[in-house]
C-alpha cells in the first residue's frame, strides 16, 4: 500500500478513488504481536490455521485504517480535498477454497470431515455470487463519497468490529511503522543476497571460461608437440639408403641430375674452346 500511495494521491480531484481490502470473521481469533508483525520468529501453527489467517486479516484491517489516516493527513498540491477512500469488506462465510482451508484445519482428516459435512454446510455457507454483493456495495454506493474511509462493510452495510485494536490509533501507527521497517529490511537483505549470488555466478562463469581456454591451449600444444614428434620419427637416420640397405631412388636421381649438370658444363666448355 505504501508503494501505491504516491499514485493514489496524484489522482485528479473529481475522480472517485476507492481501495477495497478483504477480511473475514477470523480476524476476531487473530493474535497480534506488534514487535513481530510478520511472524518471522514464530513457527507456523499448522494445527491452528485459523489463528494465522486471522492474524493476517486483523493486521490488514489495522493497516487500512492507518493508511486512510495518512492519506488524509497529507494535503494535495491543488488544495482540493482527498478523494481516496480505503474500506474493508467482510463477505462472510462462502463456499470458497479459503473457507475449506480454515474448516478442514489444513489436514487430510479435516478435509474428509469437511467433505462429509458439505451437504449441511452447503445450506449455511454463501455462494461466491452472494458474497460478492458487499464488494459491489463498497465500490458503487454513493454514500462513501462523503465518508472519510476506513469503514468495515458486511452484508451491504457498515459495521463496527469488536476488537479493541481498531479503536487504538497509536497501536495502528506503531504496527504500520514496524511492518514498513521490517519489509524494508527484508527487501535490502534479499537485494544483497541476490547481488551476491549474481557476482558469484559471474565469477564462476569467468573461472570456467578461463579453465576452458587453458585446456584448449594445452590441447593445441599437445597436438603440435605430437605432430613434431611424428615428423621427427619419419626422418631416417641415413636418408641415402632405404630400409633394406639399398641406395634410395632419391640418391640415384640426385646422382643422375648431378651427371647431367656436369655433362652440360663440359659441353659449354668445349663450345667456348
Tab-separated table of C-alpha atoms in Angstrom:
chain	number	residue	atom	x	y	z
A	1	UNK	CA	0.000	0.000	0.000
A	2	UNK	CA	2.892	2.365	0.619
A	3	UNK	CA	4.014	1.850	-2.977
A	4	UNK	CA	0.555	2.862	-4.219
A	5	UNK	CA	0.371	5.949	-2.038
A	6	UNK	CA	2.012	8.437	-4.487
A	7	UNK	CA	-0.124	7.312	-7.427
A	8	UNK	CA	-3.291	7.411	-5.331
A	9	UNK	CA	-2.633	10.952	-4.124
A	10	UNK	CA	-1.894	12.076	-7.698
A	11	UNK	CA	-5.414	11.293	-8.947
A	12	UNK	CA	-7.475	14.177	-10.269
A	13	UNK	CA	-9.821	15.661	-7.622
A	14	UNK	CA	-13.100	14.881	-9.398
A	15	UNK	CA	-12.310	11.171	-9.579
A	16	UNK	CA	-13.843	8.784	-7.044
A	17	UNK	CA	-10.934	6.549	-5.991
A	18	UNK	CA	-11.777	3.553	-3.804
A	19	UNK	CA	-9.450	0.896	-2.394
A	20	UNK	CA	-11.166	-2.288	-1.202
A	21	UNK	CA	-9.464	-4.772	1.126
A	22	UNK	CA	-10.876	-8.143	2.151
A	23	UNK	CA	-11.217	-9.511	5.671
A	24	UNK	CA	-13.275	-12.221	7.350
A	25	UNK	CA	-14.649	-13.208	10.731
A	26	UNK	CA	-11.389	-15.000	11.561
A	27	UNK	CA	-9.840	-11.618	12.449
A	28	UNK	CA	-11.566	-11.992	15.809
A	29	UNK	CA	-9.315	-15.012	16.515
A	30	UNK	CA	-6.074	-13.308	15.465
A	31	UNK	CA	-3.139	-12.944	17.845
A	32	UNK	CA	-1.377	-9.590	17.352
A	33	UNK	CA	2.353	-9.226	18.077
A	34	UNK	CA	3.347	-5.645	17.365
A	35	UNK	CA	7.098	-6.388	17.596
A	36	UNK	CA	6.881	-9.305	15.159
A	37	UNK	CA	4.044	-8.463	12.766
A	38	UNK	CA	5.281	-10.807	10.011
A	39	UNK	CA	5.793	-13.770	12.379
A	40	UNK	CA	9.470	-14.053	11.475
A	41	UNK	CA	10.431	-15.586	14.826
A	42	UNK	CA	7.428	-17.906	15.158
A	43	UNK	CA	6.759	-21.286	13.675
A	44	UNK	CA	3.699	-21.836	11.552
A	45	UNK	CA	0.867	-23.226	13.670
A	46	UNK	CA	-0.257	-25.980	11.347
A	47	UNK	CA	-2.880	-27.213	13.793
A	48	UNK	CA	-4.336	-23.702	14.174
A	49	UNK	CA	-4.531	-22.274	10.649
A	50	UNK	CA	-7.456	-20.046	11.579
A	51	UNK	CA	-5.228	-18.214	14.090
A	52	UNK	CA	-2.541	-17.489	11.495
A	53	UNK	CA	-5.135	-16.478	8.924
A	54	UNK	CA	-6.989	-14.372	11.479
A	55	UNK	CA	-3.805	-12.559	12.499
A	56	UNK	CA	-3.125	-11.570	8.902
A	57	UNK	CA	-6.687	-10.289	8.474
A	58	UNK	CA	-6.528	-8.394	11.761
A	59	UNK	CA	-3.310	-6.658	10.732
A	60	UNK	CA	-4.763	-5.903	7.307
A	61	UNK	CA	-7.718	-4.105	8.855
A	62	UNK	CA	-5.420	-2.082	11.123
A	63	UNK	CA	-3.243	-1.175	8.122
A	64	UNK	CA	-6.321	0.024	6.238
A	65	UNK	CA	-7.340	2.423	8.990
A	66	UNK	CA	-3.813	3.813	9.402
A	67	UNK	CA	-3.309	4.087	5.637
A	68	UNK	CA	-6.545	6.057	5.283
A	69	UNK	CA	-5.473	8.327	8.129
A	70	UNK	CA	-2.122	9.036	6.447
A	71	UNK	CA	-3.769	9.752	3.103
A	72	UNK	CA	-5.997	12.352	4.755
A	73	UNK	CA	-3.068	13.877	6.676
A	74	UNK	CA	-1.102	14.754	3.501
A	75	UNK	CA	-2.664	17.755	1.731
A	76	UNK	CA	-2.975	17.862	-2.035
A	77	UNK	CA	-0.915	20.375	-4.024
A	78	UNK	CA	-4.067	21.843	-5.565
A	79	UNK	CA	-5.609	22.263	-2.069
A	80	UNK	CA	-8.525	20.034	-3.044
A	81	UNK	CA	-9.970	17.514	-0.551
A	82	UNK	CA	-8.646	13.986	-0.588
A	83	UNK	CA	-10.664	11.726	-2.875
A	84	UNK	CA	-9.230	8.325	-1.878
A	85	UNK	CA	-11.316	6.024	0.314
A	86	UNK	CA	-9.924	2.815	1.812
A	87	UNK	CA	-12.585	0.389	3.061
A	88	UNK	CA	-12.541	-3.207	4.279
A	89	UNK	CA	-15.159	-5.752	3.166
A	90	UNK	CA	-16.130	-8.924	5.023
A	91	UNK	CA	-18.049	-11.136	2.549
A	92	UNK	CA	-18.929	-13.678	5.232
A	93	UNK	CA	-18.632	-17.461	5.082
A	94	UNK	CA	-18.718	-18.629	1.477
A	95	UNK	CA	-18.169	-21.889	-0.316
A	96	UNK	CA	-14.620	-20.914	-1.211
A	97	UNK	CA	-11.185	-22.580	-1.004
A	98	UNK	CA	-10.164	-20.342	1.911
A	99	UNK	CA	-13.205	-21.430	3.911
A	100	UNK	CA	-12.424	-25.056	3.144
A	101	UNK	CA	-8.851	-24.499	4.313
A	102	UNK	CA	-9.956	-22.991	7.626
A	103	UNK	CA	-12.696	-25.509	8.390
A	104	UNK	CA	-10.526	-28.520	7.485
A	105	UNK	CA	-7.684	-27.328	9.765
A	106	UNK	CA	-5.295	-27.805	6.840
A	107	UNK	CA	-5.186	-31.592	7.280
A	108	UNK	CA	-6.403	-34.602	5.316
A	109	UNK	CA	-8.583	-35.789	8.195
A	110	UNK	CA	-10.179	-32.341	8.433
A	111	UNK	CA	-10.732	-32.339	4.678
A	112	UNK	CA	-12.534	-35.690	4.981
A	113	UNK	CA	-14.778	-34.260	7.732
A	114	UNK	CA	-15.430	-31.202	5.562
A	115	UNK	CA	-16.494	-33.371	2.627
A	116	UNK	CA	-18.811	-35.426	4.820
A	117	UNK	CA	-20.410	-32.297	6.292
A	118	UNK	CA	-20.539	-30.431	2.979
A	119	UNK	CA	-24.267	-31.123	2.384
A	120	UNK	CA	-25.055	-29.467	5.718
A	121	UNK	CA	-22.517	-26.677	5.235
A	122	UNK	CA	-23.974	-26.012	1.793
A	123	UNK	CA	-27.134	-24.728	3.479
A	124	UNK	CA	-25.349	-22.257	5.768
A	125	UNK	CA	-22.472	-21.107	3.523
A	126	UNK	CA	-22.977	-18.389	0.929
A	127	UNK	CA	-22.328	-18.759	-2.730
A	128	UNK	CA	-19.467	-16.623	-4.135
A	129	UNK	CA	-22.058	-14.569	-6.024
A	130	UNK	CA	-23.868	-13.602	-2.816
A	131	UNK	CA	-20.606	-12.880	-1.034
A	132	UNK	CA	-19.562	-10.509	-3.831
A	133	UNK	CA	-22.570	-8.230	-3.233
A	134	UNK	CA	-20.787	-6.476	-0.367
A	135	UNK	CA	-17.882	-5.693	-2.695
A	136	UNK	CA	-20.251	-4.178	-5.249
A	137	UNK	CA	-21.846	-2.151	-2.478
A	138	UNK	CA	-18.465	-0.776	-1.334
A	139	UNK	CA	-17.481	0.058	-4.911
A	140	UNK	CA	-20.708	1.637	-6.161
A	141	UNK	CA	-22.598	3.074	-3.216
A	142	UNK	CA	-22.506	6.911	-3.409
A	143	UNK	CA	-22.695	7.245	0.369
A	144	UNK	CA	-18.961	6.524	0.717
A	145	UNK	CA	-18.026	9.682	-1.188
A	146	UNK	CA	-18.875	11.842	1.825
A	147	UNK	CA	-17.294	9.438	4.353
A	148	UNK	CA	-13.648	9.527	5.389
A	149	UNK	CA	-12.889	5.864	4.728
A	150	UNK	CA	-11.557	3.140	6.972
A	151	UNK	CA	-15.009	1.569	7.197
A	152	UNK	CA	-15.832	-2.114	7.635
A	153	UNK	CA	-18.614	-3.448	5.404
A	154	UNK	CA	-20.571	-6.687	5.616
A	155	UNK	CA	-23.972	-7.704	4.279
A	156	UNK	CA	-24.094	-4.419	2.308
A	157	UNK	CA	-23.908	-2.341	5.473
A	158	UNK	CA	-21.259	-0.647	7.623
A	159	UNK	CA	-20.482	-2.415	10.886
A	160	UNK	CA	-18.133	-1.824	13.798
A	161	UNK	CA	-15.542	-4.553	14.586
A	162	UNK	CA	-15.484	-5.907	18.117
A	163	UNK	CA	-11.697	-5.924	18.504
A	164	UNK	CA	-10.411	-3.065	20.637
A	165	UNK	CA	-7.300	-2.680	18.444
A	166	UNK	CA	-9.425	-0.936	15.810
A	167	UNK	CA	-10.012	1.951	18.230
A	168	UNK	CA	-6.340	2.417	19.157
A	169	UNK	CA	-4.765	4.850	16.681
A	170	UNK	CA	-1.326	4.720	18.369
A	171	UNK	CA	-1.247	0.944	18.084
A	172	UNK	CA	-2.160	1.134	14.413
A	173	UNK	CA	0.577	3.705	13.743
A	174	UNK	CA	3.215	1.659	15.561
A	175	UNK	CA	2.175	-1.523	13.765
A	176	UNK	CA	2.302	0.249	10.400
A	177	UNK	CA	5.781	1.691	11.058
A	178	UNK	CA	7.210	-1.573	12.395
A	179	UNK	CA	5.885	-3.525	9.427
A	180	UNK	CA	7.241	-0.969	6.930
A	181	UNK	CA	10.704	-1.077	8.549
A	182	UNK	CA	10.696	-4.869	8.613
A	183	UNK	CA	9.669	-5.119	4.955
A	184	UNK	CA	12.344	-2.589	4.003
A	185	UNK	CA	14.998	-4.603	5.843
A	186	UNK	CA	13.830	-7.820	4.183
A	187	UNK	CA	13.987	-6.178	0.756
A	188	UNK	CA	17.516	-4.899	1.432
A	189	UNK	CA	18.690	-8.316	2.616
A	190	UNK	CA	17.121	-10.044	-0.381
A	191	UNK	CA	18.687	-7.487	-2.761
A	192	UNK	CA	22.107	-8.022	-1.127
A	193	UNK	CA	21.773	-11.801	-1.390
A	194	UNK	CA	20.616	-11.503	-4.994
A	195	UNK	CA	23.590	-9.297	-5.939
A	196	UNK	CA	25.962	-11.595	-4.096
A	197	UNK	CA	24.569	-14.609	-5.936
A	198	UNK	CA	24.874	-12.782	-9.276
A	199	UNK	CA	28.509	-11.822	-8.586
A	200	UNK	CA	29.299	-15.389	-7.532
A	201	UNK	CA	27.703	-16.710	-10.710
A	202	UNK	CA	29.675	-14.274	-12.869
A	203	UNK	CA	32.888	-15.153	-11.049
A	204	UNK	CA	32.286	-18.870	-11.543
A	205	UNK	CA	31.428	-18.268	-15.197
A	206	UNK	CA	34.674	-16.359	-15.760
A	207	UNK	CA	36.637	-19.044	-13.925
A	208	UNK	CA	35.060	-21.742	-16.081
A	209	UNK	CA	35.882	-19.784	-19.245
A	210	UNK	CA	39.484	-19.371	-18.099
A	211	UNK	CA	39.889	-23.075	-17.331
A	212	UNK	CA	38.311	-23.955	-20.673
A	213	UNK	CA	40.735	-21.648	-22.514
A	214	UNK	CA	43.663	-23.163	-20.614
A	215	UNK	CA	42.500	-26.640	-21.582
A	216	UNK	CA	42.187	-25.603	-25.219
A	217	UNK	CA	45.724	-24.179	-25.135
A	218	UNK	CA	47.066	-27.373	-23.587
A	219	UNK	CA	45.277	-29.478	-26.192
A	220	UNK	CA	46.687	-27.357	-29.024
A	221	UNK	CA	50.194	-27.549	-27.539
A	222	UNK	CA	49.916	-31.318	-27.168
A	223	UNK	CA	48.736	-31.722	-30.764
A	224	UNK	CA	51.591	-29.552	-32.076
A	225	UNK	CA	54.062	-31.474	-29.951
A	226	UNK	CA	52.651	-34.761	-31.211
A	227	UNK	CA	52.921	-33.634	-34.853
A	228	UNK	CA	56.540	-32.586	-34.316
A	229	UNK	CA	57.397	-35.931	-32.756
A	230	UNK	CA	55.810	-37.869	-35.646
A	231	UNK	CA	57.712	-35.787	-38.196
A	232	UNK	CA	60.982	-36.480	-36.372
A	233	UNK	CA	60.212	-40.167	-36.328
A	234	UNK	CA	59.611	-40.210	-40.099
A	235	UNK	CA	63.084	-38.815	-40.915
A	236	UNK	CA	65.533	-41.809	-41.493
A	237	UNK	CA	68.942	-41.920	-39.920
A	238	UNK	CA	70.664	-42.483	-43.345
A	239	UNK	CA	68.490	-40.857	-45.983
A	240	UNK	CA	70.648	-42.188	-48.874
A	241	UNK	CA	69.664	-45.784	-48.050
A	242	UNK	CA	66.228	-47.295	-47.784
A	243	UNK	CA	65.016	-49.690	-45.119
A	244	UNK	CA	66.631	-52.679	-46.938
A	245	UNK	CA	70.094	-51.056	-47.007
A	246	UNK	CA	69.993	-50.356	-50.728
A	247	UNK	CA	70.610	-46.936	-52.228
A	248	UNK	CA	67.411	-44.995	-52.351
A	249	UNK	CA	65.847	-43.660	-55.526
A	250	UNK	CA	66.396	-40.146	-54.317
A	251	UNK	CA	70.125	-40.811	-54.180
A	252	UNK	CA	70.122	-42.265	-57.726
A	253	UNK	CA	68.069	-39.364	-59.004
A	254	UNK	CA	70.430	-36.929	-57.320
A	255	UNK	CA	73.386	-38.672	-58.974
A	256	UNK	CA	71.735	-38.596	-62.377
A	257	UNK	CA	70.894	-34.940	-62.073
A	258	UNK	CA	74.447	-34.191	-60.982
A	259	UNK	CA	75.771	-36.120	-64.012
A	260	UNK	CA	73.540	-34.221	-66.428
A	261	UNK	CA	74.627	-30.940	-64.908
A	262	UNK	CA	78.303	-31.882	-65.195
A	263	UNK	CA	77.755	-33.004	-68.803
A	264	UNK	CA	76.160	-29.703	-69.704
A	265	UNK	CA	79.073	-27.835	-68.195
A	266	UNK	CA	81.551	-29.897	-70.229
A	267	UNK	CA	79.632	-29.207	-73.443
A	268	UNK	CA	79.591	-25.477	-72.777
A	269	UNK	CA	83.343	-25.583	-72.110
A	270	UNK	CA	84.057	-27.374	-75.412
A	271	UNK	CA	81.979	-24.866	-77.381
A	272	UNK	CA	83.912	-21.951	-75.971
A	273	UNK	CA	87.201	-23.557	-76.949
